[in-house]
Amino acid sequence: MSDFFQSGPALGNQYDSDDLLHSFLRWRLPDAVRTDIEPELRHLGHRAATDLLDLADAAEAEPPRHVPYDAWGRRVDRIVTSDAWRALDRISAVEGIVAVAYERAHGELSRVDQLARLYLFHPSSAVYSCPLAMTDGAARFLEVHGDARTRPAFEHLTTRDPARFWTSGQWMTERTGGSDVSRTSTIARVVDGVRGEHRLYGAKWFTSATTSQMAMTLARIEGAPEGSRGLSVFLIELREPDGSLRGIRVDRLKDKLGTRALPTAELTLDGTPAQLVGGAGEGVRKIATLFNVTRVYNAVAAVSTMRRAIALARDYAERRVAFGKPLAEQPLHVETLAELEVEYRAGFHLAFHVGMLLGKDECKSASEEEVQLLRLLIPLAKLYTGKQAVAVASEVVEAFGGAGYVEDTGIPRLLRDAQVLAIWEGTTNVLSLDVLRVMEKTDALTLFLADVRTRIDRLGHQAFARPAERVRSALAEIEQHANRAARGDAAFREAGARRFAFALARTYAASLLLEHAAWCANRGSAEPDAARAAVAAARCCERELARFRDESAESRHETRLLAARGTD
């Protein structure tokens, strides 16, 4: 009988071992800024491979539970979370995962610092990044649309003091609507004599971070018109000073595929006190301020998931011997790892570029063209990285063979938790339609095309001429499809929206990879990532960046035929 036991993958400091993050920060940050933030990033990178990992495992092993009644039959609706989950809350405050963006020690570049922290924290956090995303989104909403009455809540959301730190929920989803918030049925009734104070009545079907101190939600003020124009945004403080819920009943916790440490509930609001924020009937238009932040979080969480999955697969490939040699020396396995690296790098550059633009927008240093472009790039970055995270995690599960399918290796959790990233903050189809709406309302597509062409035209390296031409060809395909869509009907545009959004995302990411590779090449031997950056950019551009299909009436009829139920 063999006494062999396979050793599992190991992680080192997740900042020190991340060549791409280092290279990106050298590229995009002044030396003084990078030198200032690097010690905290290195510290967090160490924690991501040590105590944070242990806490994440403990939180996953002790999922939240709902206690509806106390021992004497009184309704209490307590959601009990693990000590580890609460420790992650405190650590996230101390490490400034939210606060850094609002301290703005480095102006518009503070978002890069903050998102780098999120990137290191997320894969070791049992998805505590979810309440942090909603907290950051709520903070930004209150910063833009709040007033003196909401200032205390804003200060709680943005502090580094764990004793004062609050997280925020985001309660938008209802049984009637899902992503279609226009069908929101929660009613807000005015409290006589109290400015902005309302009571909410309704049901929320999917509420994450239900143990937070506050939440932002949509509701329809009694008598307001139906549809999106009748909705308003409200701030809810969940508990009385004694800890009891304020007009909120927890109906049940969700039993989910992944994110098992994260408390997610169905709630009934029965006279819940709430503060109107941002004006009556302004909800859907203004809530975009919040969604912009949460969608960027989602994109950064997706690329950090890819990075963690690849790091584990790469380390395991050096340990696992099959057919006489390590997986890391087997050409087909190496090819697989290389393809995953290209996907990850494309997503990384797209997500962090959007994060840089968000920082400029928040500090009012973005041009009008950059603001319009950001509105287009946010849904593109979210939908693209969310789908790719699932694909990369799935491939990595396979790279571990049978061990990748066994829960106690921790590998299946990568896939389970990645799957939600394509769903939260708008599914792929919802965001693809959002891209169309942005282009209908703004000149974003023209700006997109010009931005990519400018980036490609200034590369200045003959070595990148062929991949640059591939990007130009993709832009031509995108422009041709957009012209066809403009002449077609709404059904034509909607049917092709998903392919169109992915073409935009892949092409933009390719241009960023090329820009980074050219910067690396200019630095020569001073840039350790130069060779990998050049190969990644070339391989990304070798792929089919823009692929479209005829969306004629006949083609759509064939699509409906395939999608329909068969004969019973």
XYZ file of C-alpha atoms in Angstrom:
568
model
C 0.000 0.000 0.000
C 1.383 3.416 -0.940
C 2.159 5.894 1.825
C 2.111 8.826 -0.632
C -0.008 11.862 0.203
C -0.415 14.708 -2.255
C 0.443 18.116 -0.828
C -2.066 20.856 -1.534
C -1.392 24.327 -2.950
C 0.062 27.060 -0.746
C -0.081 30.843 -0.902
C 2.606 33.378 -0.106
C 2.188 37.097 0.468
C -0.498 38.012 -2.047
C 0.924 41.457 -2.694
C 4.563 40.456 -3.077
C 3.733 37.618 -5.480
C 1.482 39.658 -7.771
C 3.623 40.865 -10.671
C 0.720 42.430 -12.542
C -0.496 44.496 -9.590
C 3.052 45.735 -8.996
C 3.479 46.638 -12.647
C 0.116 48.398 -12.809
C 0.912 50.513 -9.754
C 4.318 51.454 -11.208
C 2.553 52.393 -14.448
C -0.328 54.409 -13.070
C 0.881 55.928 -9.797
C 3.581 58.516 -9.108
C 6.487 57.030 -7.191
C 5.644 59.053 -4.075
C 2.077 57.727 -3.970
C 3.143 54.134 -4.578
C 5.838 54.357 -1.907
C 3.286 55.722 0.544
C 0.642 53.018 0.037
C 2.911 50.013 -0.508
C 3.564 49.134 3.162
C -0.152 48.793 3.876
C -0.708 46.768 0.705
C 2.159 44.440 1.618
C 0.752 44.065 5.139
C -2.674 43.223 3.741
C -1.105 40.834 1.230
C 0.444 38.937 4.134
C -2.862 38.800 5.999
C -4.621 37.553 2.855
C -2.476 34.418 3.003
C -2.564 33.937 6.793
C -5.128 35.068 9.377
C -7.737 36.275 6.878
C -7.727 32.869 5.210
C -8.295 31.180 8.556
C -11.163 33.527 9.378
C -12.755 32.944 5.975
C -12.627 29.176 6.503
C -14.158 29.542 9.959
C -16.931 31.825 8.708
C -17.732 29.399 5.900
C -17.881 26.505 8.374
C -20.354 28.369 10.612
C -22.946 29.959 8.317
C -25.483 32.467 9.670
C -28.667 31.204 11.249
C -32.036 32.794 11.877
C -33.519 32.784 15.392
C -37.132 33.945 14.923
C -38.272 33.680 18.579
C -36.689 33.881 21.984
C -37.111 31.174 24.623
C -40.423 32.729 25.796
C -42.036 33.004 22.391
C -41.374 36.675 21.675
C -40.526 37.503 18.055
C -36.890 38.620 17.970
C -35.650 37.778 14.432
C -31.998 37.583 15.334
C -29.505 36.588 12.671
C -26.566 34.946 14.388
C -23.224 35.118 12.592
C -19.900 33.544 13.502
C -17.141 35.180 15.515
C -15.015 34.953 12.365
C -17.546 36.903 10.288
C -17.631 39.659 12.883
C -13.823 39.682 12.997
C -13.731 40.213 9.228
C -15.991 43.217 9.731
C -13.584 44.766 12.218
C -10.544 44.019 10.068
C -12.163 45.557 6.985
C -12.650 48.790 8.928
C -9.104 48.916 10.286
C -7.600 48.107 6.882
C -9.592 50.985 5.350
C -11.216 48.913 2.619
C -13.966 51.548 2.350
C -12.476 54.500 4.204
C -9.459 55.057 1.935
C -11.701 56.113 -0.945
C -13.216 58.912 1.171
C -10.120 60.009 3.065
C -8.758 60.888 -0.402
C -5.210 61.221 0.849
C -4.077 60.905 -2.768
C -6.991 62.639 -4.483
C -8.377 60.833 -7.509
C -5.755 58.077 -7.103
C -7.223 57.103 -3.734
C -9.671 54.861 -5.593
C -6.753 52.892 -7.032
C -5.331 52.445 -3.528
C -8.723 51.405 -2.184
C -9.490 48.972 -5.001
C -6.035 47.405 -4.645
C -6.909 46.723 -1.002
C -10.248 45.243 -2.025
C -8.469 43.091 -4.623
C -6.184 41.634 -1.949
C -8.936 41.296 0.660
C -11.812 39.776 -1.327
C -10.564 36.219 -2.038
C -9.685 35.721 1.648
C -12.803 37.359 3.117
C -15.589 34.748 2.789
C -17.148 37.410 0.503
C -17.261 40.065 3.210
C -16.545 42.244 0.196
C -20.313 42.117 -0.491
C -21.397 44.233 2.498
C -18.385 46.453 1.855
C -19.521 47.053 -1.731
C -22.970 48.136 -0.572
C -21.423 50.204 2.213
C -19.200 52.060 -0.248
C -22.119 52.532 -2.647
C -24.296 53.915 0.150
C -21.477 56.214 1.290
C -21.074 57.617 -2.203
C -24.837 58.062 -2.555
C -25.011 59.974 0.726
C -21.939 62.030 -0.181
C -23.607 63.151 -3.418
C -27.311 63.250 -2.509
C -27.399 63.392 1.284
C -27.665 66.366 3.643
C -26.973 67.264 7.256
C -29.485 64.660 8.479
C -27.627 61.826 6.751
C -24.121 63.048 7.595
C -23.822 60.889 10.757
C -24.606 57.758 8.709
C -21.989 58.743 6.121
C -19.379 59.143 8.858
C -20.210 55.699 10.253
C -19.819 54.128 6.800
C -16.421 55.713 6.134
C -14.616 55.393 9.466
C -11.649 53.126 10.220
C -12.750 52.781 13.844
C -14.286 49.290 14.131
C -16.371 50.378 17.135
C -18.077 53.068 15.018
C -18.008 51.376 11.603
C -21.324 50.570 9.942
C -22.064 48.485 6.903
C -25.086 49.048 4.696
C -27.474 46.698 2.987
C -28.967 47.336 -0.438
C -32.627 46.295 -0.590
C -33.838 46.602 -4.166
C -35.005 43.120 -5.202
C -38.691 42.211 -4.805
C -40.765 39.240 -5.895
C -42.504 41.365 -8.526
C -39.485 42.812 -10.220
C -36.015 41.360 -9.714
C -33.830 43.519 -11.942
C -36.948 45.361 -13.138
C -37.119 47.828 -10.259
C -39.952 49.722 -11.987
C -42.280 47.086 -10.530
C -41.235 47.848 -6.946
C -44.305 47.468 -4.747
C -42.994 48.713 -1.379
C -45.056 51.714 -0.265
C -43.750 54.684 1.729
C -46.250 56.574 3.875
C -45.452 60.044 5.140
C -45.091 60.540 8.886
C -47.048 63.688 9.724
C -44.977 66.575 10.970
C -41.548 65.000 10.431
C -39.583 66.252 7.412
C -38.499 63.421 5.129
C -39.654 60.704 7.555
C -41.720 57.820 6.161
C -42.896 54.358 7.111
C -42.279 51.541 4.652
C -44.627 48.633 3.918
C -43.709 45.793 1.598
C -41.519 42.747 1.053
C -37.894 42.510 -0.033
C -37.044 39.204 -1.669
C -33.230 39.195 -1.649
C -31.414 41.312 0.928
C -27.715 40.681 1.429
C -25.768 41.808 4.500
C -28.935 41.673 6.585
C -26.929 42.126 9.786
C -25.837 45.619 8.713
C -26.734 48.678 10.771
C -28.507 50.409 7.866
C -29.777 49.854 4.349
C -30.627 51.815 1.227
C -33.843 50.856 -0.509
C -36.330 51.907 -3.158
C -39.987 52.511 -2.374
C -42.973 54.308 -3.888
C -44.355 57.183 -1.882
C -48.085 56.687 -1.467
C -49.889 58.311 -4.398
C -46.780 58.457 -6.629
C -47.179 57.252 -10.230
C -46.455 53.675 -11.251
C -43.195 52.761 -12.971
C -39.666 54.000 -12.434
C -40.576 57.673 -12.200
C -42.559 57.105 -9.017
C -39.709 55.580 -7.006
C -37.619 57.255 -4.322
C -34.545 56.263 -2.304
C -34.792 55.765 1.456
C -32.262 55.223 4.219
C -33.273 52.733 6.904
C -31.567 52.380 10.272
C -32.415 48.790 11.098
C -32.399 48.671 14.891
C -33.499 50.447 18.013
C -30.862 51.199 20.687
C -31.748 47.899 22.389
C -30.939 45.965 19.206
C -34.524 45.125 18.217
C -35.510 45.502 14.565
C -37.595 48.546 13.620
C -40.703 47.272 11.872
C -38.765 44.535 10.056
C -39.605 40.840 10.053
C -37.049 38.293 8.851
C -39.057 35.691 6.949
C -36.161 33.330 6.267
C -32.498 33.147 5.278
C -31.705 32.132 1.715
C -30.120 28.733 1.087
C -27.630 29.669 -1.633
C -25.237 27.897 -3.973
C -22.322 29.951 -2.654
C -21.535 32.977 -0.446
C -22.616 30.779 2.439
C -21.052 32.883 5.192
C -22.971 35.935 3.978
C -26.416 36.410 5.581
C -29.019 36.914 2.863
C -32.689 37.121 3.816
C -36.275 37.640 2.752
C -37.761 40.529 4.738
C -41.163 42.039 5.379
C -41.270 45.768 6.109
C -44.222 46.643 8.329
C -44.074 50.298 9.241
C -40.274 50.501 9.052
C -39.065 54.069 9.760
C -37.115 55.434 6.782
C -35.543 58.716 5.736
C -36.136 60.063 2.210
C -32.801 60.846 0.525
C -32.288 62.649 -2.767
C -35.807 63.928 -3.364
C -39.169 62.358 -4.115
C -39.452 60.525 -7.442
C -35.721 60.807 -8.152
C -34.845 57.266 -7.086
C -34.043 55.358 -10.259
C -32.026 58.184 -11.777
C -30.018 58.896 -8.643
C -29.496 55.314 -7.474
C -27.027 54.951 -10.357
C -24.558 56.757 -8.076
C -24.681 53.738 -5.765
C -24.703 51.108 -8.515
C -21.627 52.608 -10.176
C -19.613 51.819 -7.055
C -21.054 48.351 -6.401
C -20.511 47.311 -10.012
C -16.867 48.391 -9.884
C -16.504 46.366 -6.680
C -18.016 43.396 -8.464
C -15.509 43.717 -11.313
C -12.520 43.969 -8.954
C -13.816 41.025 -6.905
C -14.096 39.037 -10.142
C -10.510 39.694 -11.231
C -9.206 38.975 -7.739
C -11.113 35.682 -7.818
C -9.387 34.848 -11.106
C -6.017 35.823 -9.673
C -6.501 33.616 -6.576
C -7.709 30.639 -8.610
C -4.734 30.869 -10.984
C -2.266 31.306 -8.101
C -3.535 28.090 -6.506
C -3.511 26.205 -9.809
C -0.013 27.399 -10.629
C 1.391 26.365 -7.254
C -0.354 22.988 -7.437
C 1.034 22.401 -10.933
C 4.541 22.498 -9.467
C 3.625 20.000 -6.719
C 1.496 17.496 -8.599
C 3.397 14.815 -10.525
C 1.502 12.805 -13.143
C 2.804 10.604 -15.943
C 6.341 11.013 -14.677
C 6.681 14.791 -14.375
C 5.069 17.811 -12.692
C 1.997 19.322 -14.332
C 4.019 22.537 -14.668
C 6.250 20.739 -17.203
C 3.435 19.278 -19.289
C 2.805 21.365 -22.429
C -0.980 21.099 -22.517
C -1.375 22.009 -18.852
C 1.008 24.928 -19.292
C -1.041 26.089 -22.284
C -4.184 26.000 -20.157
C -2.587 28.087 -17.392
C -1.341 30.583 -19.967
C -4.823 31.040 -21.437
C -6.234 31.666 -17.961
C -3.530 34.261 -17.348
C -4.566 36.152 -20.489
C -8.200 36.206 -19.361
C -7.238 37.438 -15.929
C -4.954 40.178 -17.231
C -7.609 41.455 -19.641
C -10.156 41.640 -16.835
C -7.670 43.236 -14.447
C -6.826 46.092 -16.779
C -10.468 46.715 -17.618
C -11.589 46.763 -13.973
C -8.753 48.932 -12.688
C -8.995 51.360 -15.600
C -12.650 51.870 -14.747
C -11.638 52.329 -11.106
C -9.227 55.097 -12.119
C -11.965 56.872 -14.075
C -14.322 56.527 -11.104
C -11.747 58.230 -8.897
C -11.427 61.087 -11.381
C -15.199 61.450 -11.560
C -15.532 61.543 -7.767
C -12.850 64.224 -7.495
C -14.372 66.210 -10.372
C -11.163 65.997 -12.389
C -12.706 63.900 -15.176
C -13.576 65.538 -18.477
C -17.148 65.383 -19.746
C -15.987 62.816 -22.299
C -14.479 60.658 -19.542
C -17.695 60.858 -17.513
C -19.729 59.641 -20.501
C -17.198 56.913 -21.240
C -17.276 55.780 -17.603
C -21.041 55.344 -17.792
C -20.480 52.903 -20.675
C -17.442 51.127 -19.267
C -18.907 50.297 -15.848
C -21.531 47.825 -17.117
C -19.034 46.466 -19.650
C -16.410 45.804 -16.971
C -18.924 44.198 -14.651
C -20.533 41.880 -17.202
C -17.243 40.820 -18.803
C -15.291 40.113 -15.610
C -18.252 38.409 -13.940
C -18.608 35.871 -16.722
C -14.855 35.333 -17.045
C -14.457 34.727 -13.313
C -16.905 31.818 -13.545
C -15.097 30.399 -16.584
C -11.657 30.691 -14.970
C -12.840 29.209 -11.662
C -14.427 26.288 -13.514
C -11.208 25.608 -15.437
C -9.200 25.732 -12.222
C -11.510 23.208 -10.544
C -10.752 20.918 -13.488
C -7.015 21.630 -13.212
C -7.096 20.014 -9.764
C -8.787 16.898 -11.086
C -10.832 15.001 -8.508
C -9.372 17.076 -5.665
C -10.949 20.135 -7.239
C -14.371 18.552 -6.762
C -13.921 17.789 -3.059
C -15.268 20.454 -0.719
C -12.637 20.241 1.988
C -9.851 21.222 -0.419
C -11.542 24.630 -0.647
C -11.339 24.599 -4.441
C -15.094 24.156 -5.130
C -15.761 27.305 -3.114
C -13.948 29.320 -5.782
C -16.554 28.276 -8.326
C -19.553 28.512 -6.023
C -18.659 32.023 -4.943
C -17.651 33.144 -8.436
C -21.054 32.263 -9.888
C -22.790 35.081 -8.047
C -20.493 37.667 -9.660
C -22.354 37.250 -12.958
C -25.685 37.814 -11.166
C -25.209 40.504 -8.509
C -25.519 44.129 -9.589
C -27.234 43.170 -12.839
C -27.050 39.977 -14.853
C -25.146 39.815 -18.116
C -28.274 40.383 -20.202
C -29.537 43.241 -18.020
C -26.194 45.019 -18.286
C -25.991 44.401 -22.031
C -29.285 46.251 -22.391
C -27.953 48.961 -20.093
C -25.080 49.432 -22.553
C -27.630 50.041 -25.324
C -29.451 52.608 -23.181
C -26.229 54.463 -22.490
C -25.508 54.701 -26.215
C -29.052 55.890 -26.949
C -28.789 58.711 -24.408
C -25.160 59.793 -24.893
C -22.381 59.924 -27.450
C -20.540 57.189 -25.542
C -19.923 54.888 -28.517
C -18.221 57.633 -30.522
C -16.073 58.418 -27.493
C -15.310 54.711 -27.023
C -14.135 54.293 -30.612
C -12.027 57.452 -30.464
C -10.488 56.470 -27.127
C -9.399 53.037 -28.336
C -8.059 54.389 -31.643
C -6.044 57.050 -29.828
C -4.567 54.462 -27.489
C -3.603 52.183 -30.363
C -2.222 54.987 -32.529
C 0.232 56.124 -29.871
C 1.748 52.722 -29.075
C 4.888 53.588 -31.022
C 6.262 50.045 -31.176
C 6.517 48.086 -34.402
C 6.440 44.886 -32.350
C 2.792 45.626 -31.556
C 1.749 46.522 -35.103
C -0.004 43.229 -35.832
C -2.049 43.036 -32.604
C -2.873 46.742 -32.952
C -4.275 46.041 -36.419
C -6.451 43.322 -34.923
C -7.911 45.893 -32.533
C -8.537 48.314 -35.412
C -10.344 45.556 -37.323
C -12.492 44.864 -34.274
C -13.369 48.554 -34.044
C -14.468 48.486 -37.673
C -16.685 45.464 -36.969
C -18.165 47.198 -33.933
C -18.883 50.350 -35.909
C -20.497 48.384 -38.743
C -22.725 46.493 -36.342
C -23.707 49.713 -34.557
C -24.689 51.254 -37.898
C -26.769 48.206 -38.801
C -28.408 48.307 -35.391
C -29.216 52.008 -35.789
C -31.076 51.208 -39.019
C -32.791 48.160 -37.542
C -35.661 47.853 -35.102
C -35.545 47.467 -31.319
C -35.715 43.665 -31.581
C -32.583 43.652 -33.786
C -30.671 45.769 -31.288
C -31.778 43.748 -28.267
C -31.075 40.365 -29.840
C -27.479 41.362 -30.545
C -26.909 43.315 -27.327
C -24.940 40.617 -25.532
C -22.538 39.928 -28.410
C -22.143 43.662 -28.894
C -21.324 44.280 -25.212
C -18.722 41.509 -25.162
C -17.148 42.835 -28.357
C -16.814 46.261 -26.743
C -15.373 44.785 -23.530
C -12.873 42.474 -25.254
C -11.695 45.197 -27.614
C -11.270 47.798 -24.892
C -9.415 45.329 -22.680
C -7.122 44.423 -25.585
C -6.263 48.079 -26.114
C -5.386 48.446 -22.425
C -3.183 45.347 -22.535
C -1.337 46.792 -25.519
C -0.938 50.164 -23.837
C 0.512 48.517 -20.749
C 2.804 46.302 -22.831
C 4.126 49.340 -24.721
C 4.826 51.153 -21.446
C 6.676 48.079 -20.184
C 8.686 47.883 -23.399
C 9.732 51.524 -23.032
C 11.146 50.711 -19.600
C 13.060 47.735 -20.951
C 14.919 45.674 -18.362
C 13.684 48.009 -15.616
C 10.207 46.468 -15.902
C 10.094 42.821 -14.712
C 6.646 42.242 -16.223
C 7.568 43.419 -19.727
C 7.886 40.032 -21.428
C 4.682 38.637 -19.932
C 2.784 41.848 -20.700
C 3.814 41.701 -24.367
C 2.836 38.047 -24.758
C -0.482 38.534 -22.962
C -1.388 41.496 -25.166
C -0.490 39.637 -28.356
C -2.433 36.529 -27.357
C -5.459 38.531 -26.338
C -5.501 40.232 -29.730
C -5.147 36.894 -31.529
C -8.616 36.021 -30.289
C -11.815 36.976 -32.035
C -12.456 40.306 -30.347
C -15.678 41.229 -32.123
C -17.998 38.493 -33.289
C -21.468 39.230 -34.574
C -24.256 37.296 -36.201
C -26.984 38.390 -38.572
C -29.930 39.397 -36.373
C -32.456 39.511 -39.210
C -36.103 38.664 -38.645
C -35.469 35.203 -40.094
C -32.532 34.643 -37.741
C -34.608 35.745 -34.753
C -37.358 33.335 -35.809
C -34.780 30.525 -35.839
C -33.600 31.642 -32.393
C -37.126 31.479 -31.011
C -37.482 28.008 -32.525
C -34.392 26.796 -30.670
C -35.340 28.503 -27.406
C -38.950 27.268 -27.352
C -40.218 24.227 -25.467
C -40.415 21.030 -27.450
C -43.607 19.091 -28.011
C -44.981 17.648 -24.774
